[in-house]
JSON list of C-alpha atoms and ligand atoms in Angstrom, two decimals:
[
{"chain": "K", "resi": 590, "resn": "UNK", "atom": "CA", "xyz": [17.01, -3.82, -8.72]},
{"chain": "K", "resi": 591, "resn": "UNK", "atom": "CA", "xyz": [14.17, -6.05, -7.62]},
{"chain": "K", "resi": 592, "resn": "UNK", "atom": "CA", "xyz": [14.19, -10.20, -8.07]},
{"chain": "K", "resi": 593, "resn": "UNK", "atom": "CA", "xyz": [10.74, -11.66, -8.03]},
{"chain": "K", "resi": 594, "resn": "UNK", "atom": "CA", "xyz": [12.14, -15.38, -6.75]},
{"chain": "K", "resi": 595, "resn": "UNK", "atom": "CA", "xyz": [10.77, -18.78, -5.52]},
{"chain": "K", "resi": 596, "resn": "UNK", "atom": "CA", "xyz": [12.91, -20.14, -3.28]},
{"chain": "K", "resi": 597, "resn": "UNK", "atom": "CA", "xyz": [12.04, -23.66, -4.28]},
{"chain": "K", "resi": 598, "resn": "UNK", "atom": "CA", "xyz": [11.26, -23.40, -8.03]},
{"chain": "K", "resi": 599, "resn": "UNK", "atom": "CA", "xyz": [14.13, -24.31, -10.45]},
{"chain": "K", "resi": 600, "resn": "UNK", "atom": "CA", "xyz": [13.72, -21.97, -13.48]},
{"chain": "K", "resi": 601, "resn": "UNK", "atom": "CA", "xyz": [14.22, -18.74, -10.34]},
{"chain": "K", "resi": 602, "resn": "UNK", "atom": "CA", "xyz": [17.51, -20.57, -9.10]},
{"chain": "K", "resi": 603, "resn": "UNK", "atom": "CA", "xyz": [18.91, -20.20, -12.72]},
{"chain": "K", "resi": 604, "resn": "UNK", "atom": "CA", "xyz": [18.90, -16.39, -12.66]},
{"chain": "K", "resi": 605, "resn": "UNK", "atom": "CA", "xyz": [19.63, -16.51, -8.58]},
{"chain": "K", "resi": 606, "resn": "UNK", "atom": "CA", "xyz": [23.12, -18.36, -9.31]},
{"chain": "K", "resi": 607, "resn": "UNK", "atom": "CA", "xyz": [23.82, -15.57, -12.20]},
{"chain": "K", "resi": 608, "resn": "UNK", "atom": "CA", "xyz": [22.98, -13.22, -10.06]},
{"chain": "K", "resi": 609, "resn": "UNK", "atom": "CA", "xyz": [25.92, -14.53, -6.90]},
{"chain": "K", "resi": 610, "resn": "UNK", "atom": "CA", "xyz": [27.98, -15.14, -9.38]},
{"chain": "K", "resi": 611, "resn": "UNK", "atom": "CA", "xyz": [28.13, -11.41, -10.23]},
{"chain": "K", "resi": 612, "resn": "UNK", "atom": "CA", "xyz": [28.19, -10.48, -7.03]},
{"chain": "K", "resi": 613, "resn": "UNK", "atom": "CA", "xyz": [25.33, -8.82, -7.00]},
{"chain": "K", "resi": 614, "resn": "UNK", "atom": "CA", "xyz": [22.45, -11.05, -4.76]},
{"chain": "K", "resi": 615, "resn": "UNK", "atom": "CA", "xyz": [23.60, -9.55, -1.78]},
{"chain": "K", "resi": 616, "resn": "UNK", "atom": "CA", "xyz": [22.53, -6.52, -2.70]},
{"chain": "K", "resi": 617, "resn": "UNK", "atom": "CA", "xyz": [19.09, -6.46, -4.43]},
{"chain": "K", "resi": 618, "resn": "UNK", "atom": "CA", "xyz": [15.55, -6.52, -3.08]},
{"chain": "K", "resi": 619, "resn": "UNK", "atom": "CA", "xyz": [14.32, -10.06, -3.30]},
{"chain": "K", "resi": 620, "resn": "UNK", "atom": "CA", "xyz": [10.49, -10.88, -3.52]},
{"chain": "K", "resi": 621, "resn": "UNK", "atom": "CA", "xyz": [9.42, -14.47, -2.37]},
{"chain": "K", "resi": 622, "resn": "UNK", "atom": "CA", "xyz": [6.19, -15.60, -4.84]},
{"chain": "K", "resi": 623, "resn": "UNK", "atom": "CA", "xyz": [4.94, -18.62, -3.58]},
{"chain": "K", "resi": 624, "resn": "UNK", "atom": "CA", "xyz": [3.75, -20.95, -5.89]},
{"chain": "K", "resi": 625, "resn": "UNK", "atom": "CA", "xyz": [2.54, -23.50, -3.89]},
{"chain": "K", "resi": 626, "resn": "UNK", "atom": "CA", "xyz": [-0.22, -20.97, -3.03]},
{"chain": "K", "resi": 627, "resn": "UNK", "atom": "CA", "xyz": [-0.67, -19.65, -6.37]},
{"chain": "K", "resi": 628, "resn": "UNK", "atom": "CA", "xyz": [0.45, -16.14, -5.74]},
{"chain": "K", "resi": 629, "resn": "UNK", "atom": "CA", "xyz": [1.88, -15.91, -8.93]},
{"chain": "K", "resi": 630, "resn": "UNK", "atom": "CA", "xyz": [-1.89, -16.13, -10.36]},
{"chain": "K", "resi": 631, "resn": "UNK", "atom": "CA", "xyz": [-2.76, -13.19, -8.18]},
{"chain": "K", "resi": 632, "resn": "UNK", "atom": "CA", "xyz": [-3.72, -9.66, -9.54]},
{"chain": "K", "resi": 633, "resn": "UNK", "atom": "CA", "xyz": [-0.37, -8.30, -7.63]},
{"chain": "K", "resi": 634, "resn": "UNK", "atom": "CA", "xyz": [1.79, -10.12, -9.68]},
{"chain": "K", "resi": 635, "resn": "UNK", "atom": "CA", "xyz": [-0.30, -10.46, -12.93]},
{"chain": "K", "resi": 636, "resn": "UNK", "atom": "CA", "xyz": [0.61, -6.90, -12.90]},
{"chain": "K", "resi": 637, "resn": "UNK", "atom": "CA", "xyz": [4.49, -7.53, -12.70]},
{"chain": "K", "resi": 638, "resn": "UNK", "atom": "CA", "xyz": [4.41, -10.17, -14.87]},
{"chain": "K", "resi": 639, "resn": "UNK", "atom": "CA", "xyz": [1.38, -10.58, -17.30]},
{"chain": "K", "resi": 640, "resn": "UNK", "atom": "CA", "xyz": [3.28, -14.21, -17.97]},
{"chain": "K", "resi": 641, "resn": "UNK", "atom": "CA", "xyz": [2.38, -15.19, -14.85]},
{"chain": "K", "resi": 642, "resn": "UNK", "atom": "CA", "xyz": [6.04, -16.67, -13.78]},
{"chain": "K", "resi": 643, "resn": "UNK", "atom": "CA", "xyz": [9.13, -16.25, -11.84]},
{"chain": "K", "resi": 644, "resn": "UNK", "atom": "CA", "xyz": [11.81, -15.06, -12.16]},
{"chain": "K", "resi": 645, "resn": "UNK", "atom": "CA", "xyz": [11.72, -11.68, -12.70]},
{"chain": "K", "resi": 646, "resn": "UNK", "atom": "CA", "xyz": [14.36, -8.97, -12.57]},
{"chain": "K", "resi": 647, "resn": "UNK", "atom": "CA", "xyz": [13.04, -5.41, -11.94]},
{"chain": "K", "resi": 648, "resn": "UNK", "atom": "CA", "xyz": [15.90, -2.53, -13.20]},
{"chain": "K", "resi": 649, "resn": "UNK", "atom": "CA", "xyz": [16.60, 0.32, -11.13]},
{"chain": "K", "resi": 650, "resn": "UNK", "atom": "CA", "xyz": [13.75, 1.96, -14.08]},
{"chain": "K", "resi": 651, "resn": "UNK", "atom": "CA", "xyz": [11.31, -0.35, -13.72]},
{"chain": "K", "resi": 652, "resn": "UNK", "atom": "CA", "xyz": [11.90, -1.91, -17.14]},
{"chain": "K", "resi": 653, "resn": "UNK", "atom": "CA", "xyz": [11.07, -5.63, -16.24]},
{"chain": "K", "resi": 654, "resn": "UNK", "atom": "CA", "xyz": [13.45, -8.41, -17.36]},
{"chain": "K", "resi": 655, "resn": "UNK", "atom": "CA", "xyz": [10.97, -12.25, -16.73]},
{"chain": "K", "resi": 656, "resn": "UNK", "atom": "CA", "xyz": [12.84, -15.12, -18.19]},
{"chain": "K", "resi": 657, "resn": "UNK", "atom": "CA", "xyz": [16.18, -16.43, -17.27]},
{"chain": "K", "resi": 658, "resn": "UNK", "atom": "CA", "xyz": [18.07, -16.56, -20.42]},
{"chain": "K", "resi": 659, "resn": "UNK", "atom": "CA", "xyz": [16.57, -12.45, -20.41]},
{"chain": "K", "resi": 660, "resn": "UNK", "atom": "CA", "xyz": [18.23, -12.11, -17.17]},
{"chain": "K", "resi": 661, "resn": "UNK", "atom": "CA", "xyz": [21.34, -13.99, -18.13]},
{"chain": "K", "resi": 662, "resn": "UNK", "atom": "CA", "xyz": [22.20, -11.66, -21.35]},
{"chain": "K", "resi": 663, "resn": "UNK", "atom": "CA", "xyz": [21.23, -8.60, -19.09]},
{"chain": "K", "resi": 664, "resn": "UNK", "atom": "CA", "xyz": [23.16, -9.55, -16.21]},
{"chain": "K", "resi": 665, "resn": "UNK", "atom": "CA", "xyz": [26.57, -10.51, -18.67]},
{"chain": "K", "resi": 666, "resn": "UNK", "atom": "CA", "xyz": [26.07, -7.33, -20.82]},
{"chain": "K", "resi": 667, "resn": "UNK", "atom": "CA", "xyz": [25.39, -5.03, -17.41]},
{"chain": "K", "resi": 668, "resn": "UNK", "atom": "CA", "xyz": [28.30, -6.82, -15.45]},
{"chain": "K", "resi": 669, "resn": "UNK", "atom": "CA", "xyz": [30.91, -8.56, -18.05]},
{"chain": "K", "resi": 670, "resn": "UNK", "atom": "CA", "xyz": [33.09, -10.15, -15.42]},
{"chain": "K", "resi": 671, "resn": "UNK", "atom": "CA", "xyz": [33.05, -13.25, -14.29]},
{"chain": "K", "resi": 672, "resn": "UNK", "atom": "CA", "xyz": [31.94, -13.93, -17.74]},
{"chain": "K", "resi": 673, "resn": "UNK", "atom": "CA", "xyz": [29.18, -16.57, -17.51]},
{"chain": "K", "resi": 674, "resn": "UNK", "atom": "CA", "xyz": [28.54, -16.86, -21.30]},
{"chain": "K", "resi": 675, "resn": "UNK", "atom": "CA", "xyz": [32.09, -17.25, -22.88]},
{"chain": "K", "resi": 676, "resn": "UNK", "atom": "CA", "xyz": [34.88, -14.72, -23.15]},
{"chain": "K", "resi": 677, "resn": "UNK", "atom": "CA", "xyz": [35.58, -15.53, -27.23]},
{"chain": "K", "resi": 678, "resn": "UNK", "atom": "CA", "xyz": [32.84, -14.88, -30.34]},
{"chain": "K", "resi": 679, "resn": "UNK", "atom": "CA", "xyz": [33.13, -18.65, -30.30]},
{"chain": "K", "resi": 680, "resn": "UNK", "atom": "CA", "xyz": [32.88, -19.47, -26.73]},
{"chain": "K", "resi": 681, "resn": "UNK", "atom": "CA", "xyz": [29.83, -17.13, -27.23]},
{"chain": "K", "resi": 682, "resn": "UNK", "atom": "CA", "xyz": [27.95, -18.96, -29.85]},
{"chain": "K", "resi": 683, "resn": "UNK", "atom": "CA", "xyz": [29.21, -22.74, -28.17]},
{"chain": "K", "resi": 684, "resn": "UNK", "atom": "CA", "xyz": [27.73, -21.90, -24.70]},
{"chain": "K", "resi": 685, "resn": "UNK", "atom": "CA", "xyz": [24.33, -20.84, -26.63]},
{"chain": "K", "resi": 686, "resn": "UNK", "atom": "CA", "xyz": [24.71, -24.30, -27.95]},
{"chain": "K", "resi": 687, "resn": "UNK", "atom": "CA", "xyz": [25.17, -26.36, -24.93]},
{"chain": "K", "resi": 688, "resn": "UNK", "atom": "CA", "xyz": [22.64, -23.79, -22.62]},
{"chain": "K", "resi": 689, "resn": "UNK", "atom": "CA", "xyz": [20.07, -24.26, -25.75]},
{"chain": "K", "resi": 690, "resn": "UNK", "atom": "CA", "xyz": [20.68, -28.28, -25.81]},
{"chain": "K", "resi": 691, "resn": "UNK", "atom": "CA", "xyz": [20.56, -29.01, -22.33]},
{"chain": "K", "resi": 692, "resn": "UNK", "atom": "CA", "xyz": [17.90, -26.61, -21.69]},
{"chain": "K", "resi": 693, "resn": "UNK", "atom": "CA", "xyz": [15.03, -28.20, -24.75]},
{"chain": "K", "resi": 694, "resn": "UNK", "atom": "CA", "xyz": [16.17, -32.12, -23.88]},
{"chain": "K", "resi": 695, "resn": "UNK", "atom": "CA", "xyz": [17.35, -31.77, -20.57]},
{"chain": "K", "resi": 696, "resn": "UNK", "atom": "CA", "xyz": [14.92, -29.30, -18.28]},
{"chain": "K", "resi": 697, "resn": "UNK", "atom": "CA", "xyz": [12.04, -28.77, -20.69]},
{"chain": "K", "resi": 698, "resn": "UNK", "atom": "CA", "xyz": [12.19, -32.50, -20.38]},
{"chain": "K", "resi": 699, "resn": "UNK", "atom": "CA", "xyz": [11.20, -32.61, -16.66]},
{"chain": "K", "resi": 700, "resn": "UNK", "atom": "CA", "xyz": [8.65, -29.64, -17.05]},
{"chain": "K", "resi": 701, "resn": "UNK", "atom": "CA", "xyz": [7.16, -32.16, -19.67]},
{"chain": "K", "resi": 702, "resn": "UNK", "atom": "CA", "xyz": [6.77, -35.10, -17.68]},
{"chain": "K", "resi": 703, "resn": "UNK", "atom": "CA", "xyz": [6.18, -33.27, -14.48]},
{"chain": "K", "resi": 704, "resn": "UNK", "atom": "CA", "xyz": [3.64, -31.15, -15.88]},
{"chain": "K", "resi": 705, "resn": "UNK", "atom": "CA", "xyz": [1.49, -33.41, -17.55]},
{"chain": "K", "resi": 706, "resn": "UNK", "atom": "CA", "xyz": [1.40, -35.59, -14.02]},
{"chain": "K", "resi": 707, "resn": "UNK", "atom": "CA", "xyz": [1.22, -34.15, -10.96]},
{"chain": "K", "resi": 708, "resn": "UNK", "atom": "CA", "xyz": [-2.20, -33.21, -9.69]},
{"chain": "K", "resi": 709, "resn": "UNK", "atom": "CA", "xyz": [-1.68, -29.85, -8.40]},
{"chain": "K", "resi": 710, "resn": "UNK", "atom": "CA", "xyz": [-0.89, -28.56, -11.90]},
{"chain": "K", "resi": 711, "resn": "UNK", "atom": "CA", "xyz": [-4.16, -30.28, -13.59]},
{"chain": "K", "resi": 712, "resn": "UNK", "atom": "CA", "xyz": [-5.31, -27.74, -15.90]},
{"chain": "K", "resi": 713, "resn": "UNK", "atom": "CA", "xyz": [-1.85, -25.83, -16.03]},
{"chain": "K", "resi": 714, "resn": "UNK", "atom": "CA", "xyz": [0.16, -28.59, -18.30]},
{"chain": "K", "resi": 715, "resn": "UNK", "atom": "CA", "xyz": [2.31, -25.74, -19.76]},
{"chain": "K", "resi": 716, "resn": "UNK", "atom": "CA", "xyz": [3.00, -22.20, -17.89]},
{"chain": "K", "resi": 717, "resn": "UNK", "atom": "CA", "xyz": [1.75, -18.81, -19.20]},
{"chain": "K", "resi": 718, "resn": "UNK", "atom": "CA", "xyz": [-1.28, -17.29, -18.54]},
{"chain": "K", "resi": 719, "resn": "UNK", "atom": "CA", "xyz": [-3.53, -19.78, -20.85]},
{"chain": "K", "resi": 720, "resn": "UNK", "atom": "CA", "xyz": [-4.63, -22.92, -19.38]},
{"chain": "K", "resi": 721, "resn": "UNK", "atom": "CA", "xyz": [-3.59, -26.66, -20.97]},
{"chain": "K", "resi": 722, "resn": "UNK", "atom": "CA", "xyz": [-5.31, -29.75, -19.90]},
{"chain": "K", "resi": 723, "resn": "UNK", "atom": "CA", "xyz": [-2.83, -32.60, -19.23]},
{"chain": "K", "resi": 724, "resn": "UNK", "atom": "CA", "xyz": [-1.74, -35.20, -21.51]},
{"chain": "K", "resi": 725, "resn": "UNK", "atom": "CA", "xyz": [-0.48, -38.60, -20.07]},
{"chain": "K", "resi": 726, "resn": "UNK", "atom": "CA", "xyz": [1.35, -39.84, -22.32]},
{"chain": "K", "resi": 727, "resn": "UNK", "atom": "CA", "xyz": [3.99, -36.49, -22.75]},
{"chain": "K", "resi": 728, "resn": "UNK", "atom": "CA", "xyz": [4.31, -37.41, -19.08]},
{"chain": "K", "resi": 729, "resn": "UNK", "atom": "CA", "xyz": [6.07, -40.91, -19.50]},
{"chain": "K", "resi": 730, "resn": "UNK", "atom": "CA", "xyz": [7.60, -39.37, -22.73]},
{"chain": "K", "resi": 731, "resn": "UNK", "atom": "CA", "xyz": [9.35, -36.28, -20.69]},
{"chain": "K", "resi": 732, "resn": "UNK", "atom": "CA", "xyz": [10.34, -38.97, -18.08]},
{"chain": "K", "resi": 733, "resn": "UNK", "atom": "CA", "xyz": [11.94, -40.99, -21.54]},
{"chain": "K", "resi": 734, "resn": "UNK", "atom": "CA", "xyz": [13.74, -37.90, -22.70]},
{"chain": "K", "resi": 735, "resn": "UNK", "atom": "CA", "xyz": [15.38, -36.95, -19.06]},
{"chain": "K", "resi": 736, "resn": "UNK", "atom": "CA", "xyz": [16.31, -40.31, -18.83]},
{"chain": "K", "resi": 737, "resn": "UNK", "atom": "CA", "xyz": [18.20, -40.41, -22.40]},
{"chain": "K", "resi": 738, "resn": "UNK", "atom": "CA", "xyz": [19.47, -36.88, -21.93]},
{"chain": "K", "resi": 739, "resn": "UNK", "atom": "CA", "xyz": [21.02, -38.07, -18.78]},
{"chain": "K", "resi": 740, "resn": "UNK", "atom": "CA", "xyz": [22.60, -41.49, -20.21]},
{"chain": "K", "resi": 741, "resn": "UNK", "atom": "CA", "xyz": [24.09, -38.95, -23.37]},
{"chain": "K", "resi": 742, "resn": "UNK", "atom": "CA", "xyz": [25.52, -37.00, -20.43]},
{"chain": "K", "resi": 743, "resn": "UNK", "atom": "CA", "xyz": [28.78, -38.00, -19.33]},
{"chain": "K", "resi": 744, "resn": "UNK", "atom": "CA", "xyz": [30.27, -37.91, -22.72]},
{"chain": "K", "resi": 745, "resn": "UNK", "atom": "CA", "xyz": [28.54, -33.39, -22.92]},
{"chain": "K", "resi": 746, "resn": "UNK", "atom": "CA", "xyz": [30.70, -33.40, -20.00]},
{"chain": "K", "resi": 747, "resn": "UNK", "atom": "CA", "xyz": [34.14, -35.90, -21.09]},
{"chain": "K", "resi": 748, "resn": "UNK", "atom": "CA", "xyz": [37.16, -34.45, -19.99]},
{"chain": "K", "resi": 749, "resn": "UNK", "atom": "CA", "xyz": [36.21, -30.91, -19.16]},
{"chain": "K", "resi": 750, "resn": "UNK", "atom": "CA", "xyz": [36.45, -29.22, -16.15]},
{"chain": "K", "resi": 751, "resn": "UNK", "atom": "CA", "xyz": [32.70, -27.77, -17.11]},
{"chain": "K", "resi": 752, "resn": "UNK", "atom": "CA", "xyz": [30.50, -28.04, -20.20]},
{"chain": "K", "resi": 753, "resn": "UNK", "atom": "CA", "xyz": [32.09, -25.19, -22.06]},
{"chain": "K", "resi": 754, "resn": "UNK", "atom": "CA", "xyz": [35.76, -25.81, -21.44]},
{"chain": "K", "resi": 755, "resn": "UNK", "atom": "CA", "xyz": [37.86, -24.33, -18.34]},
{"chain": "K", "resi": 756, "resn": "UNK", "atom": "CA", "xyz": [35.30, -21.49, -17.04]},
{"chain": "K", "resi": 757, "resn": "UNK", "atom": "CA", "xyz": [31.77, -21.93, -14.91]},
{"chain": "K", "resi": 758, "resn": "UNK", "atom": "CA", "xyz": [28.77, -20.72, -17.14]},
{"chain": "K", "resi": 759, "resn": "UNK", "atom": "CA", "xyz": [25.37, -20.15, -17.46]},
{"chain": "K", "resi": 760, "resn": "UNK", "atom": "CA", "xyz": [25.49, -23.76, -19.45]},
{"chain": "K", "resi": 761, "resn": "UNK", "atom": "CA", "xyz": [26.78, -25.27, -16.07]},
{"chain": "K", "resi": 762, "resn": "UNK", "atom": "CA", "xyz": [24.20, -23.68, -13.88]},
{"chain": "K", "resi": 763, "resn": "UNK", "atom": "CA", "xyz": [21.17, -24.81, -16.38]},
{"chain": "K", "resi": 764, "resn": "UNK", "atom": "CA", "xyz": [22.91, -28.04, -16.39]},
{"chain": "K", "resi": 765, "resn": "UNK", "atom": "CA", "xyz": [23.13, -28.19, -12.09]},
{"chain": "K", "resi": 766, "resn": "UNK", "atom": "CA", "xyz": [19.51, -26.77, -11.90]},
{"chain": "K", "resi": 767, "resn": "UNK", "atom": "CA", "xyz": [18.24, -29.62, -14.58]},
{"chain": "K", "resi": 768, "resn": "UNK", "atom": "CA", "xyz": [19.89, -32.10, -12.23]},
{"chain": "K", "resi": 769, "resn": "UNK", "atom": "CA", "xyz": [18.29, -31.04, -9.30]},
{"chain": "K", "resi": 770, "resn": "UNK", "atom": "CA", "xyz": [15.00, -30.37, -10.97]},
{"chain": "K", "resi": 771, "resn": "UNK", "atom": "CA", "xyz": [15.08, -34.15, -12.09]},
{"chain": "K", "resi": 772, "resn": "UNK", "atom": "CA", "xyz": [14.79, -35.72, -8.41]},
{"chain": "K", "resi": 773, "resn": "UNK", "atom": "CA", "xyz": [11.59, -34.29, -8.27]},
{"chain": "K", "resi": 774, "resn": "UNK", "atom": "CA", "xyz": [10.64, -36.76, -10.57]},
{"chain": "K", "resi": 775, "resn": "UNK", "atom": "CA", "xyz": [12.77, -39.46, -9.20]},
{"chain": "K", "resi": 776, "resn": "UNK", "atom": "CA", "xyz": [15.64, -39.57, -12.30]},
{"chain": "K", "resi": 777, "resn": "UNK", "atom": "CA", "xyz": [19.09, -39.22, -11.00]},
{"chain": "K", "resi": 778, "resn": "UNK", "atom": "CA", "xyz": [22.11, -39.20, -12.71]},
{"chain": "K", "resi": 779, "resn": "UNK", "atom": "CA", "xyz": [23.36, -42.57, -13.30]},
{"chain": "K", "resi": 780, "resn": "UNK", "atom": "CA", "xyz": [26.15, -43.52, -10.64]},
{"chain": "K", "resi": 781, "resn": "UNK", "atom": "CA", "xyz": [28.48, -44.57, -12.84]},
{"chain": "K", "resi": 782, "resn": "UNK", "atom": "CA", "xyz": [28.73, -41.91, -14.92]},
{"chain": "K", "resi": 783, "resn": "UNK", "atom": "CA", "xyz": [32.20, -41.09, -14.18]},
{"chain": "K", "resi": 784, "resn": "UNK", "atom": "CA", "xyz": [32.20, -37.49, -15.79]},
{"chain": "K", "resi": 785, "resn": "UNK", "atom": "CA", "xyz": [28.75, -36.17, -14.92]},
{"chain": "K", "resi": 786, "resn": "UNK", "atom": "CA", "xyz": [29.29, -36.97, -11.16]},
{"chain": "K", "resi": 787, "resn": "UNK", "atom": "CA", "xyz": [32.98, -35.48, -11.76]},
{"chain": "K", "resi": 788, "resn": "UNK", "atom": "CA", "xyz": [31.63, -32.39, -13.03]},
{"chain": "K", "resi": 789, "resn": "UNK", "atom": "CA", "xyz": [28.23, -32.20, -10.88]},
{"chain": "K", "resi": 790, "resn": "UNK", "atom": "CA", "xyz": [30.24, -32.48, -7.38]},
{"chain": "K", "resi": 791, "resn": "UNK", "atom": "CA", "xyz": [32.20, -29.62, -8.31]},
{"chain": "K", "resi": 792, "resn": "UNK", "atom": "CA", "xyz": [29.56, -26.90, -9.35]},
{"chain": "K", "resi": 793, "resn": "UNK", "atom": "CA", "xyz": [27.07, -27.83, -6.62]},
{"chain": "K", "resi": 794, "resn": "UNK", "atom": "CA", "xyz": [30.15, -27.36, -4.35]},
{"chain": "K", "resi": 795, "resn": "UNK", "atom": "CA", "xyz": [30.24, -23.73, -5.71]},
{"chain": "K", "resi": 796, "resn": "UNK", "atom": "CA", "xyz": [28.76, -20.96, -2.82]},
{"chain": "K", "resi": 797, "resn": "UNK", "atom": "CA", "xyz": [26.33, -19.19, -5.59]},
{"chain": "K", "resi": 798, "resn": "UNK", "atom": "CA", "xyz": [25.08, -23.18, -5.68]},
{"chain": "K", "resi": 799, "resn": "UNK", "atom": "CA", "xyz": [22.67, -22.59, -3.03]},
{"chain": "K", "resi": 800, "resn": "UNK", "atom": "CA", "xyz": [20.00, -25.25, -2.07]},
{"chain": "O", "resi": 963, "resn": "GSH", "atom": "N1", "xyz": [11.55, -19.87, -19.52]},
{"chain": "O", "resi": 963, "resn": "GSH", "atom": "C1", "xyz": [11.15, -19.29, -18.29]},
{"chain": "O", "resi": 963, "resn": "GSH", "atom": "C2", "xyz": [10.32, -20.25, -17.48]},
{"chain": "O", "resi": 963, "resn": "GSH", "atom": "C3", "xyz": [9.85, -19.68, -16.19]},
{"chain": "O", "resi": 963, "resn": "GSH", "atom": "C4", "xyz": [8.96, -20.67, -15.46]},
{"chain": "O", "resi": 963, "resn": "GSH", "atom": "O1", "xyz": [8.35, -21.56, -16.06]},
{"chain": "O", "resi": 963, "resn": "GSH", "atom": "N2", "xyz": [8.89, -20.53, -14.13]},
{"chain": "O", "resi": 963, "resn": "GSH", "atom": "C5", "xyz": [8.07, -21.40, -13.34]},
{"chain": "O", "resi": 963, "resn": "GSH", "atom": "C6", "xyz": [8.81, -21.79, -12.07]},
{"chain": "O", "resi": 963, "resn": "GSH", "atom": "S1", "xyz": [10.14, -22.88, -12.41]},
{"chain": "O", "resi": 963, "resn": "GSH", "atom": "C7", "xyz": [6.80, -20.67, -12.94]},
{"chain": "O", "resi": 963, "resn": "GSH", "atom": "O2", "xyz": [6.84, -19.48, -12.71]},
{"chain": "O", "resi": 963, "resn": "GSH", "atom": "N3", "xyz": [5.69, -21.38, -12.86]},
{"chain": "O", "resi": 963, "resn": "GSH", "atom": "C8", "xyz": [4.45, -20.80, -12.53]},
{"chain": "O", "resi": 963, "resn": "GSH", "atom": "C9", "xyz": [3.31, -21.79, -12.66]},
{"chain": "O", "resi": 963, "resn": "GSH", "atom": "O3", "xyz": [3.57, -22.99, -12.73]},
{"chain": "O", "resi": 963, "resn": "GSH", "atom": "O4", "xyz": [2.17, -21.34, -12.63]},
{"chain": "O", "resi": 963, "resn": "GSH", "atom": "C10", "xyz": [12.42, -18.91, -17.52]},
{"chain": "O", "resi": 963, "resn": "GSH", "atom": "O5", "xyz": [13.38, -19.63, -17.63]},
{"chain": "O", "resi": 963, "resn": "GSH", "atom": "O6", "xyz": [12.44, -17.91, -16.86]}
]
């Protein structure tokens, strides 16, 4: 397999963690895309990905997988343990839930506000291969939602060891990543948020963590 990565872009960390946790990042090709330099708008990888984003998981024959929630249901169905997306029917549909939730109000949240400020990505307000003028004002409402989502957060997390119950998955890595992805914009979780700085010592301590 082939993994089209960024090393410093969020949504590519998602399917990087999956991919440790399997045990399997050690031993695939990995392809740095730079996106600071706009190689993702290049010819060369137009032609991996007409989408124009990372990441991207290339099978063994040469099927292309280029989302992370693609690559999440590949990589569970492909390698079932440790499961990442609940063991149960239940567990299954409740970690869809909480992975759906935090990734619409939490991380789409960020991508809002950051997207619709930041200079560099004038004319690229949402990714994909069409081009979106900016609008201001979704910038100071992303930066509204993040902030909410993060205040609602400590009681998502309560008493749990992670979000779904006693095992790590993919809902705790969007979660981590969403956390992360937030200091770019300068929202942190809020220090006294007993729960959410509980849970997010413990899964950034994890080795598949990374950066
Ligand atoms: N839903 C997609 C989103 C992928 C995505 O937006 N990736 C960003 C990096 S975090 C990207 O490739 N951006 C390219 C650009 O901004 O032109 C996924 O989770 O894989």
């Amino acid at each position: 397999m082939k993994f089209y990565d960024c090393s410093t872009a969020p949504s590519p960390r998602r399917a990087r963690i999956a991919l440790a946790e399997k045990g399997l990042l050690d031993d695939i090709e990995v392809v740095e895309v730079n996106l600071r330099e706009g190689e993702q708008r290049k010819p060369e990888f137009a032609a991996v990905n007409p989408y124009l984003t990372v990441p991207v998981l290339e099978l063994d024959d040469g099927r292309r997988i280029a989302s992370s929630t693609g690559i999440f249901h590949y990589l569970e169905a492909a390698v079932p343990e440790p499961p990442l997306m609940g063991r149960t029917p239940a567990e299954k549909g409740l970690v869809g839930d909480l992975e759906w939730r935090i990734e619409m109000d939490g991380f789409m949240a960020i991508g809002e506000c950051l997207r619709n400020t930041a200079r560099g990505m004038a004319g690229r307000a949402l990714t994909g291969r069409h081009g979106y003028e900016q609008i201001p004002e979704l910038g100071a409402r992303g930066r509204q939602r993040i902030e909410r989502f993060f205040e609602d957060f400590d009681d998502l997390v309560g008493d749990r060891r992670f979000l779904a119950g006693d095992d790590y998955t993919i809902a705790d890595i969007t979660a981590m990543v969403t956390v992360d992805f937030a200091k770019w914009i300068k929202v942190s979780l809020p220090e006294d948020a007993a729960n959410a700085q509980r849970w997010y010592a413990e899964v950034s301590g994890r080795p598949s963590a990374g950066r």
